[in-house]
Amino acid sequence: MAVPLIFRSSVMVCGASMCGIVGYIGDKNARTILVEGLKSLEYRGYDSAGFAVFSADGRLELCKTEGKISALEKKAAGLTGHYTCGIAHTRWATHGAATEVNAHPHISSDGRIVLVHNGIIENYVNLRRLLEAEGVVFRSETDTEVLAQLVAKFYEPGRLVEAVTSALKSVQGTYGIAVMATDMPGTIVGARNGSPLVVGIGEGTWCLASDKSALPAEVSKLFYLEDTELVCLDDDGYRTMSLENVEIRKEVLEFQYEIEHADKNGYPHYMLKEIFEQPRTIADCFRGRILPEQGMVKLGGLAAIEDRLRDFSRIVITACGTSWHAALVGEYLIEELAGIPVEVEYASEFRYRNPVIGPETLVLVISQSGETADTLAALREAKMRGATVAGIVNVTGSTIARESGCGIYIHAGPEKSVASTKAFTSQVTALALIALRLARMSKMSGSQGMSFIQELMRLPEKMERVLEQASAIRALADEFKGQSNCLYLGRGFHFPVALEGALKLKEVSYIHAEGYPAAEMKHGPIALIEKGMPVVVVAPRYGVYEKVISNIEEIRARKGRVIAIATEGDESIRRHADVVFHVPDVIEPLSPLLTVVPLQLLAYYITVAKGLDPDMPRNLAKSVTVE
Ligand code: AGP
C-alpha cells in the first residue's frame, strides 16, 4: 500500500471527524453499503443517524432516526428495494438536540435537495433569516438545514455543482458535505472546508466518506479533497473542481480495505484490544528507526529539517487531551536527555494567545487523528509566526500530517476506541526517539545512546509482563465502581502519567478524577481526602521515591485508600499502600510507558463493571474537528 512512511509525500490518506459521512454510487445495494459504512464510523461517537437512497427508477427514500444505527436499521426494514446511489450520516449534535428531525440527511422544503454535513456553519442564523424572509419554511433547528435550503435556492435542474458552489460562497464556517438532487438520481456532489472528505474509486464504484475506514471493499484507490475543493460523482466517474468550478487534478493513492477494517479480534471492546496491542505498537514505532550499534536513531520524516535541528533554541509542543499528556512526558524527556528548553501548550490556548515563537522555535504538533481542530489551528498559527513545525501523528495522510510538512508517523494502526491508549504510548515512544536524536547532537555519548536503545528494545517484553496483571486489576474494579471521586498522584515523569490515568477514568467511567503532582497535595487537594477515598499513586523507585512514600502516608493518615504503582521487587511499599501493582524496572525516562498501563486497564475494567461501553463514552467523539 502506497502509504507515505514519512511526511515527504504531499498527498493525504486519511481523516477523522466528529460525525460520519458516507456516499455511494455503484451496482451493490446502496442501503447496505451506506449502513455498513456508518457502522465503521460508530466508534467516533454520535447520537442520531440517517440515509437517503435512490432506487434504480429514480425514486428517493429517506430514513433517519435518533439513537444508534441499530435503530436506523430497524426503521429501514421496510426498504427492501435495490438502491444504486445514496448518502448517509451519523450526527454528533452541535446545533440542535439529538432528535429525528435534526438528524441528517436534511431535505430542502421544495423537496429537490438532500444533504448531509459535518462541521459548523457559523453564519447560519443570518442565512436562515434571509431564507425565511423569502418564504422558506424550516423544519429543524440545525445549521445544516440552512445549507440544504441555500443549495435549493440556487438550484437549476441538472446543475447541482453550480448550485452547491453558489451556496458555499455565502457560507462561513467548516463543512464536509455530500449533496444529491432529486431530479439527478445517480449524482453526488461532495465539498470540503475543514471537515475531511475522502473519495473512494473502484470498478464501477464511486464513494465519498469522512474517513477511509468507511469505504467498502470494492474501493481500490482513493484521494482526499483539500479545503474549498469539490467533487462530482456519477455513473461516468468523477470530476474535481474548485469553488470557482475550475477543474483540479488530484493524485490518486492505492487503498487496501483489510488494513483499515481492524476489528476487535475477539476482545469485548476496542479499548481493551488497543491496550493489549501496545507491546507491538511501541515496537512498530521504533522499528526501522533505531541504530543500536551506533546508539543513534534515523527519523526520515525529519530529513527536511535535519540540518537545522542544532539551530533551535527552544521547542514548543502543542496538542490536546491525551496527546497533551504525551507532550508533557516529551518535555521531561527532551529537557532531561538533550538539555533543550521545552514548553507544552494546550493547542486551544496556543491558537488564541500571543505566543512568543519564531524561526528559532521548533513546534512539535501531536495528534492521533491528525484532524483535531484546535491542534490544526495551533499548527497554522505556529507556521504563520515563522516557526518550524513537525508533526507526530497516527493517522497517515491526515490534515495535520500534511500541513506539518515533516514529522513522524507513530504507526499505532487504527485507534478505534474514543479513549486513546496505544496512541499515547506510541506518541511517547516517538518523543523518546526525538529526544535521543537531539541528545546525541550534544550531551549524550554513543555508549549512552546504545544503552538507551537497549532499554527501549526491552520495553515490549516488559509491557507484556504488566499486561499479565490485567485480571488482578480487574478484581479491583468492583471496589471502585461505586466511587464518585478519585485522585491520581505522581512526581516528575509520572506527573503526566497521573494526569493521563485520571483522564482515562473520567472519560470512560464518568467518575470524577483529578491528576496532581504528588507534592502539590498539601496545597489544597488533601482537603478532599476522606475515609475510603481512592488515591492512585504512581510510585516507582526513582529519585523522589521516599518523598512519594511520605505523600502516601499523608493520605493514609486521613484514611484515604492508596493504590500504588510500584517497581517490581519493591515489597516495602506494601507497608504504606493498601493495594500494589508492580511494573518492571526500566530507566526513568522510559518508565511512563509502563506505569500508564495499569491505569489504562483500571479505567477500562471500572467502566465495564459499571455496565458502560468504554468504546463510545457519552458526549465524546474520537476526533474533535470543531472548536
Ligand atoms: C483521549 O482519550 C481523548 N480521546 C482526547 O483527549 C484526545 O486525546 C484529544 O481529543 C486529542 O485527539 P488527537 O490526538 O486525535 O488530536
XYZ file of C-alpha atoms and ligand atoms in Angstrom:
643
model
C 0.000 0.000 0.000
C 1.486 3.308 -1.054
C 1.291 4.806 2.403
C 3.866 7.572 2.841
C 6.061 6.302 5.672
C 7.118 9.829 6.387
C 5.705 13.231 5.689
C 7.645 13.692 2.433
C 4.540 12.888 0.434
C 2.276 15.840 -0.103
C -0.799 13.684 -0.535
C -3.133 12.750 2.216
C -4.596 9.448 3.077
C -6.965 9.741 5.955
C -9.010 11.966 8.089
C -11.184 11.502 11.072
C -14.150 13.644 12.029
C -16.659 14.061 14.810
C -19.571 12.746 12.760
C -19.616 10.413 9.798
C -20.455 10.891 6.130
C -20.758 8.075 3.575
C -21.796 8.365 -0.083
C -22.048 5.530 -2.629
C -22.773 5.043 -6.330
C -22.486 1.535 -7.769
C -24.230 -1.709 -8.565
C -24.291 -3.077 -4.985
C -27.258 -2.242 -2.747
C -26.534 1.329 -1.645
C -28.593 0.954 1.516
C -26.415 -1.920 2.767
C -23.139 -0.267 1.767
C -24.125 3.006 3.462
C -25.231 1.406 6.742
C -22.084 -0.745 6.880
C -20.062 2.389 6.249
C -21.773 4.166 9.140
C -21.017 1.198 11.401
C -17.312 1.611 10.634
C -17.597 5.176 11.900
C -19.665 4.365 15.026
C -16.662 4.449 17.325
C -16.337 8.183 16.710
C -19.418 8.869 18.759
C -22.849 10.015 17.542
C -26.414 10.462 18.713
C -28.531 10.057 15.539
C -28.193 8.592 12.046
C -29.865 8.537 8.638
C -29.579 7.915 4.922
C -31.195 8.881 1.620
C -31.088 6.455 -1.327
C -32.258 6.427 -4.939
C -33.841 3.327 -6.430
C -32.898 2.329 -9.984
C -36.086 4.007 -11.246
C -35.100 7.304 -9.581
C -37.364 7.129 -6.532
C -35.840 8.740 -3.400
C -36.174 7.054 0.019
C -35.107 8.955 3.139
C -34.785 7.295 6.555
C -33.393 8.805 9.750
C -33.691 8.337 13.490
C -32.257 9.454 16.803
C -30.138 6.914 18.658
C -27.994 4.116 17.291
C -27.558 2.652 13.823
C -29.432 -0.442 15.008
C -32.493 1.796 15.429
C -31.960 3.091 11.883
C -31.756 -0.463 10.520
C -34.962 -1.388 12.304
C -36.717 1.661 10.904
C -35.428 0.934 7.384
C -36.501 -2.728 7.443
C -39.345 -1.927 5.020
C -36.971 -0.569 2.373
C -36.434 -3.826 0.507
C -35.772 -2.391 -2.965
C -32.417 -2.224 -4.789
C -30.838 1.209 -4.377
C -27.900 2.285 -6.503
C -26.965 5.684 -5.080
C -27.193 7.372 -1.714
C -25.703 9.373 1.137
C -25.664 8.633 4.872
C -24.651 10.330 8.111
C -24.044 9.824 11.820
C -24.605 13.041 13.758
C -22.839 14.300 16.874
C -25.148 17.156 17.878
C -23.664 20.653 17.817
C -26.632 22.881 16.877
C -29.981 21.401 17.918
C -30.825 18.461 20.156
C -30.253 14.832 19.169
C -33.717 14.304 17.669
C -35.033 12.678 14.500
C -35.994 15.996 12.951
C -32.439 17.293 13.493
C -30.832 14.100 12.182
C -29.317 14.121 8.685
C -29.954 13.924 5.739
C -31.792 17.228 5.522
C -34.117 17.848 2.578
C -34.996 21.313 1.283
C -38.618 22.412 1.704
C -39.087 22.279 -2.098
C -38.090 18.598 -1.890
C -35.307 18.934 -4.515
C -32.082 18.915 -2.450
C -30.864 16.255 0.045
C -27.731 16.984 2.091
C -25.536 15.647 4.920
C -22.917 17.794 6.650
C -20.016 17.671 9.090
C -18.797 20.906 10.635
C -20.342 24.186 11.796
C -21.924 26.911 9.623
C -21.062 29.977 11.683
C -23.342 32.436 9.850
C -26.327 30.093 9.742
C -28.595 32.398 11.774
C -28.306 35.252 9.243
C -28.660 32.883 6.304
C -31.754 31.349 7.884
C -33.303 34.798 8.384
C -32.665 35.702 4.745
C -34.204 32.443 3.523
C -37.211 32.751 5.822
C -37.741 36.278 4.528
C -38.010 34.673 1.072
C -40.697 32.334 2.374
C -38.587 29.259 3.088
C -40.110 27.152 5.878
C -37.614 25.320 8.112
C -38.296 22.038 9.896
C -35.234 21.701 12.175
C -33.027 23.846 14.437
C -29.821 22.835 12.656
C -27.229 24.851 10.778
C -27.159 22.009 8.232
C -30.727 22.529 7.061
C -29.788 26.119 6.222
C -27.221 24.715 3.809
C -29.761 22.398 2.165
C -32.228 25.268 1.738
C -29.476 27.502 0.362
C -28.437 24.963 -2.295
C -32.108 24.615 -3.260
C -32.336 28.393 -3.645
C -29.589 28.333 -6.307
C -30.527 25.002 -7.868
C -31.482 24.752 -11.537
C -32.329 21.318 -12.952
C -29.228 19.343 -13.857
C -26.805 21.941 -12.438
C -26.083 20.630 -8.915
C -22.366 21.588 -8.832
C -23.203 25.186 -9.712
C -25.881 25.347 -7.015
C -23.506 23.940 -4.382
C -20.665 26.339 -5.260
C -23.059 29.305 -5.230
C -24.392 28.296 -1.805
C -20.937 27.656 -0.303
C -19.735 31.093 -1.357
C -22.272 32.568 1.107
C -21.175 30.273 3.929
C -18.714 30.985 6.776
C -17.527 28.041 8.837
C -16.469 24.483 8.304
C -18.080 21.788 6.233
C -17.685 18.383 4.756
C -20.869 17.757 2.756
C -22.486 15.274 0.389
C -25.422 16.566 -1.685
C -27.944 14.994 -4.090
C -30.749 16.493 -6.192
C -33.989 14.522 -6.508
C -34.080 15.114 -10.267
C -30.448 13.909 -10.679
C -30.514 10.344 -9.312
C -27.052 8.776 -9.515
C -25.159 12.010 -8.878
C -23.459 13.035 -5.607
C -21.581 16.283 -5.067
C -19.087 16.496 -2.196
C -17.319 19.572 -0.831
C -14.782 20.157 1.918
C -13.681 23.040 4.077
C -12.266 21.997 7.453
C -14.023 18.625 7.788
C -12.167 15.851 5.923
C -13.616 14.012 2.916
C -12.044 11.087 1.076
C -13.156 9.920 -2.388
C -13.031 6.149 -2.993
C -12.790 4.670 -6.501
C -13.485 1.083 -7.570
C -14.669 -0.846 -10.624
C -17.942 0.986 -11.407
C -17.955 2.226 -7.811
C -17.687 5.841 -6.627
C -17.678 6.642 -2.917
C -17.360 9.557 -0.559
C -16.581 9.278 3.169
C -15.333 11.335 6.074
C -12.762 8.631 6.819
C -11.239 5.806 4.780
C -12.409 3.236 7.346
C -15.966 3.725 5.975
C -15.011 2.828 2.385
C -16.403 -0.503 1.068
C -14.281 -3.447 -0.084
C -14.981 -2.538 -3.741
C -12.744 0.535 -3.418
C -9.138 0.118 -4.551
C -7.988 3.732 -4.949
C -8.645 6.985 -3.143
C -7.820 10.654 -2.916
C -8.579 13.439 -0.437
C -10.334 16.728 -1.007
C -8.460 19.797 0.164
C -10.232 22.775 1.746
C -12.560 24.620 -0.747
C -12.454 21.707 -3.218
C -15.485 19.859 -4.617
C -16.052 16.534 -6.331
C -18.949 15.443 -8.566
C -19.548 11.670 -8.700
C -21.855 9.957 -11.195
C -22.007 6.807 -13.316
C -19.469 8.335 -15.719
C -16.859 8.783 -12.989
C -15.684 11.808 -11.038
C -14.706 15.400 -11.606
C -12.871 17.560 -9.032
C -13.074 21.335 -9.101
C -12.556 24.499 -7.069
C -15.291 26.701 -5.657
C -14.858 28.700 -8.902
C -15.755 25.489 -10.771
C -12.215 25.265 -12.205
C -11.146 21.674 -12.851
C -8.499 20.318 -10.400
C -6.323 17.240 -10.844
C -5.838 15.005 -7.794
C -3.130 12.448 -7.115
C -4.770 9.058 -6.551
C -3.405 6.583 -3.958
C -3.800 2.841 -3.521
C -6.204 1.646 -0.815
C -6.253 -1.757 0.878
C -9.593 -2.490 2.534
C -8.468 -5.116 5.064
C -5.808 -2.959 6.728
C -8.389 -0.317 7.532
C -11.020 -2.638 8.838
C -9.254 -3.632 12.017
C -11.916 -5.291 14.130
C -11.964 -6.295 17.787
C -10.119 -9.593 17.189
C -12.142 -11.290 19.873
C -11.801 -8.582 22.501
C -15.070 -7.269 24.005
C -14.114 -3.675 23.236
C -11.660 -1.800 21.035
C -10.259 -0.118 24.168
C -9.109 -3.433 25.674
C -7.795 -4.652 22.328
C -5.800 -1.474 21.856
C -4.378 -1.634 25.400
C -3.142 -5.152 24.658
C -1.727 -4.126 21.269
C 0.758 -1.786 22.915
C 3.788 -4.093 23.147
C 3.538 -4.470 19.358
C 2.632 -0.869 18.573
C 5.517 0.673 20.516
C 7.824 -1.756 18.712
C 6.261 -0.700 15.405
C 7.014 2.898 16.352
C 10.759 2.425 16.929
C 11.342 -0.409 14.429
C 13.407 0.774 11.444
C 14.295 3.984 13.242
C 16.944 2.796 15.751
C 20.632 2.105 15.057
C 21.621 0.137 18.182
C 25.256 -0.274 17.156
C 25.647 3.498 16.825
C 23.363 4.433 19.704
C 21.543 6.590 17.173
C 18.131 6.954 15.542
C 17.206 7.821 11.963
C 13.997 9.777 11.548
C 13.367 10.034 7.827
C 10.338 12.233 8.437
C 12.607 14.902 9.899
C 15.048 14.814 6.982
C 13.767 18.178 5.757
C 14.922 19.868 8.977
C 17.808 17.546 9.937
C 20.463 20.170 9.233
C 18.613 22.758 11.306
C 17.998 20.644 14.421
C 21.006 22.304 16.101
C 19.645 25.779 15.449
C 16.515 25.555 17.553
C 16.971 27.362 20.847
C 13.692 26.034 22.241
C 10.907 23.618 21.497
C 7.173 24.088 21.919
C 4.925 21.029 21.913
C 1.220 21.629 21.319
C -1.666 19.139 21.473
C -4.982 18.356 23.178
C -6.158 15.777 25.715
C -4.160 12.587 25.917
C -1.783 13.882 23.255
C -1.097 16.839 25.533
C -0.167 14.411 28.314
C 2.247 12.671 25.932
C 3.634 16.117 25.124
C 4.295 16.698 28.826
C 6.270 13.440 29.015
C 8.092 14.717 25.930
C 9.062 17.890 27.776
C 10.678 15.869 30.567
C 12.360 13.565 28.040
C 13.866 16.289 25.845
C 14.992 18.515 28.714
C 16.461 15.558 30.614
C 18.248 13.992 27.660
C 19.034 16.902 25.325
C 19.022 19.929 27.631
C 16.843 21.959 25.237
C 14.123 24.130 26.850
C 10.648 22.795 26.107
C 7.234 24.311 26.727
C 3.999 22.372 26.393
C 0.914 24.278 25.268
C -2.742 23.315 25.090
C -3.489 23.862 21.393
C -6.834 25.501 22.238
C -4.949 28.124 24.298
C -1.967 28.485 21.991
C -4.104 29.349 18.978
C -5.677 32.390 20.626
C -2.962 33.859 22.791
C 0.153 35.695 21.633
C 2.870 33.038 21.737
C 6.481 34.208 21.524
C 7.787 31.919 18.797
C 9.762 32.401 15.616
C 12.360 30.782 13.310
C 14.433 29.711 16.344
C 11.490 27.655 17.653
C 10.693 24.068 16.737
C 6.988 23.407 17.254
C 6.026 19.752 17.613
C 2.332 19.091 16.930
C 0.955 15.856 18.378
C -2.335 14.356 17.249
C -3.589 10.758 16.956
C -6.323 11.596 14.445
C -4.467 14.401 12.722
C -7.804 16.259 12.449
C -8.285 17.952 15.843
C -9.440 21.477 15.021
C -7.630 23.210 17.893
C -4.366 21.429 17.150
C -4.639 22.178 13.420
C -5.259 25.850 14.205
C -2.247 25.927 16.546
C -0.117 24.396 13.792
C -1.225 27.078 11.337
C -0.563 29.829 13.913
C 2.951 28.490 14.516
C 3.704 28.386 10.788
C 2.338 31.884 10.320
C 4.762 33.107 13.011
C 7.721 31.566 11.197
C 8.334 28.599 13.479
C 9.415 25.252 12.063
C 6.670 22.675 12.553
C 6.929 18.881 12.766
C 4.011 16.527 13.328
C 3.771 13.415 15.495
C 0.643 11.811 14.060
C -1.003 8.399 13.862
C -3.495 8.624 11.015
C -1.491 8.542 7.818
C -2.285 11.346 5.457
C -4.414 13.329 7.894
C -4.646 17.094 7.619
C -2.175 17.793 10.440
C 0.294 15.317 8.912
C 0.001 17.020 5.543
C 0.169 20.592 6.827
C 3.085 19.868 9.167
C 5.219 19.239 6.116
C 7.524 16.992 8.124
C 7.371 14.772 11.191
C 6.978 11.126 12.056
C 4.066 8.693 11.960
C 3.695 6.698 15.178
C 2.425 3.589 13.294
C -0.036 2.556 16.040
C -2.619 1.422 13.464
C -6.301 2.460 13.580
C -7.246 3.529 17.107
C -10.986 2.973 17.245
C -11.775 3.485 20.931
C -12.596 7.070 21.834
C -10.266 6.666 24.823
C -6.751 6.939 23.469
C -4.355 4.321 24.843
C -1.942 2.823 22.294
C -1.584 6.219 20.617
C -0.378 7.684 23.921
C 2.403 5.121 24.379
C 3.420 5.384 20.723
C 3.472 9.178 20.938
C 5.752 8.918 23.983
C 7.930 6.421 22.101
C 8.205 8.841 19.169
C 9.127 11.649 21.568
C 11.792 9.410 23.130
C 13.267 8.867 19.674
C 13.279 12.617 19.013
C 14.826 13.293 22.425
C 17.553 10.738 21.703
C 18.200 12.274 18.279
C 18.605 15.722 19.826
C 20.638 14.410 22.778
C 23.127 12.652 20.511
C 23.913 16.005 18.924
C 25.145 17.346 22.238
C 25.042 15.766 25.693
C 24.684 12.054 25.008
C 27.614 9.793 24.092
C 27.413 6.851 21.735
C 27.554 4.349 24.561
C 24.819 6.198 26.447
C 22.776 6.168 23.276
C 23.336 2.442 22.891
C 22.159 1.675 26.429
C 19.110 3.924 25.946
C 18.213 1.994 22.811
C 18.748 -1.315 24.566
C 16.267 -0.193 27.229
C 13.822 0.855 24.528
C 14.085 -2.517 22.786
C 13.300 -4.365 26.022
C 10.113 -2.375 26.644
C 7.659 -4.532 24.633
C 8.517 -7.620 26.674
C 8.286 -5.627 29.917
C 4.936 -4.245 28.840
C 3.688 -7.797 28.261
C 4.534 -8.504 31.908
C 2.472 -5.539 33.043
C -0.489 -6.737 30.955
C -0.312 -10.111 32.731
C -1.717 -8.306 35.791
C -4.947 -7.468 33.974
C -7.063 -9.923 35.961
C -5.707 -8.614 39.278
C -6.566 -5.074 38.186
C -9.986 -6.237 37.040
C -10.612 -7.673 40.515
C -10.128 -4.202 41.982
C -12.647 -2.612 39.602
C -15.739 -3.615 41.543
C -14.452 -1.766 44.602
C -14.093 1.453 42.567
C -17.344 1.410 40.662
C -19.320 2.980 43.484
C -16.861 5.843 43.891
C -17.615 9.371 42.704
C -14.155 10.928 43.214
C -10.614 9.757 42.741
C -7.161 11.357 42.881
C -4.139 10.355 40.785
C -0.724 11.458 42.014
C 2.778 11.310 40.540
C 6.064 13.203 40.526
C 8.483 14.052 37.717
C 7.985 11.808 34.703
C 4.946 10.374 36.481
C 3.021 13.592 36.948
C 1.855 13.384 33.271
C 1.076 9.703 33.877
C -1.160 10.707 36.807
C -2.924 13.216 34.551
C -3.430 10.583 31.851
C -4.701 7.989 34.330
C -7.240 10.494 35.644
C -8.396 11.434 32.137
C -8.863 7.772 31.190
C -11.005 7.127 34.274
C -13.245 10.152 33.934
C -13.809 9.971 30.163
C -14.977 6.342 30.114
C -16.394 5.665 33.626
C -17.742 9.181 34.339
C -16.134 9.017 37.819
C -14.580 12.397 38.579
C -10.800 12.022 38.752
C -8.019 14.531 39.062
C -4.313 14.147 38.342
C -1.924 16.135 40.510
C 1.770 16.439 41.247
C 2.101 14.374 44.428
C 3.860 17.188 46.282
C 1.054 19.586 45.403
C -1.430 17.664 47.551
C -0.709 19.727 50.653
C -1.577 22.920 48.769
C -5.263 22.064 48.611
C -6.330 18.683 47.262
C -5.524 16.958 50.568
C -8.704 18.588 51.850
C -10.585 16.202 49.597
C -9.266 13.077 51.271
C -11.886 11.271 53.299
C -12.277 7.752 54.598
C -12.014 5.221 51.791
C -11.399 7.737 49.027
C -9.316 6.018 46.343
C -5.981 7.675 45.568
C -3.820 6.144 42.851
C -0.155 6.950 43.419
C 2.452 6.289 40.719
C 5.440 5.422 42.924
C 8.214 3.657 41.012
C 11.588 3.517 42.752
C 13.409 6.543 41.359
C 14.993 9.648 42.889
C 11.993 11.077 44.720
C 10.606 7.709 45.853
C 10.923 8.469 49.572
C 9.052 11.728 49.107
C 6.247 9.918 47.325
C 6.079 7.482 50.232
C 5.624 10.472 52.540
C 2.759 11.642 50.328
C 1.206 8.190 50.625
C 1.496 8.408 54.412
C -0.263 11.792 54.363
C -3.174 10.116 52.560
C -3.239 7.109 54.847
C -3.267 9.415 57.883
C -6.554 10.755 56.544
C -7.907 7.252 55.860
C -7.654 7.536 52.109
C -7.284 4.222 50.258
C -3.999 4.087 48.330
C -3.472 2.098 45.138
C 0.233 2.237 44.287
C 2.037 1.531 41.021
C 5.486 0.366 42.141
C 8.688 -1.104 40.744
C 8.924 -4.880 40.558
C 10.738 -6.152 43.692
C 9.614 -3.259 45.871
C 7.795 -5.094 48.648
C 8.386 -2.417 51.294
C 5.734 -0.223 49.717
C 3.154 -2.724 50.957
C 3.663 -1.206 54.416
C 2.243 2.052 53.075
C -0.219 1.304 50.285
C -3.438 -0.695 50.508
C -3.091 -2.191 47.009
C 0.117 -2.508 44.943
C 0.650 -3.254 41.266
C 4.217 -3.698 40.072
C 5.855 -2.766 36.773
C 9.305 -3.987 35.655
C 12.282 -1.760 36.311
C 13.423 0.455 33.422
C 15.355 3.718 33.090
C 13.204 6.529 34.475
C 12.742 8.462 31.185
C 11.023 5.413 29.660
C 9.065 4.373 32.752
C 5.848 6.261 31.813
C 5.417 3.691 29.034
C 4.991 1.020 31.717
C 3.346 2.850 34.627
C 0.495 4.116 32.418
C -0.676 0.604 31.501
C -2.217 -0.383 34.870
C -4.067 2.955 34.860
C -5.473 2.266 31.372
C -6.631 -1.187 32.484
C -8.118 0.190 35.719
C -10.202 2.746 33.807
C -11.360 0.095 31.358
C -12.398 -2.503 33.961
C -14.146 0.018 36.209
C -16.165 1.202 33.203
C -17.190 -2.323 32.290
C -18.009 -3.050 35.971
C -20.368 -0.062 35.804
C -22.086 -1.578 32.776
C -20.910 1.221 30.455
C -19.465 0.980 26.922
C -15.817 2.126 27.099
C -15.594 2.492 23.314
C -18.346 5.083 22.997
C -18.471 7.256 26.108
C -21.278 9.802 26.270
C -20.714 13.332 24.924
C -17.308 12.397 23.429
C -16.079 11.957 19.866
C -12.915 10.252 18.689
C -11.662 13.321 16.939
C -12.842 16.817 17.858
C -12.883 18.503 14.462
C -14.860 21.514 15.662
C -13.794 24.195 18.153
C -8.181 10.892 24.905
O -8.533 9.627 25.434
C -9.348 11.599 24.275
N -9.972 10.799 23.285
C -8.994 13.001 23.802
O -8.487 13.712 24.901
C -7.951 13.067 22.669
O -6.683 12.693 23.147
C -7.878 14.527 22.171
O -9.149 14.880 21.657
C -6.800 14.739 21.098
O -7.094 13.959 19.987
P -5.961 13.810 18.845
O -4.774 13.140 19.486
O -6.604 12.970 17.780
O -5.603 15.186 18.370
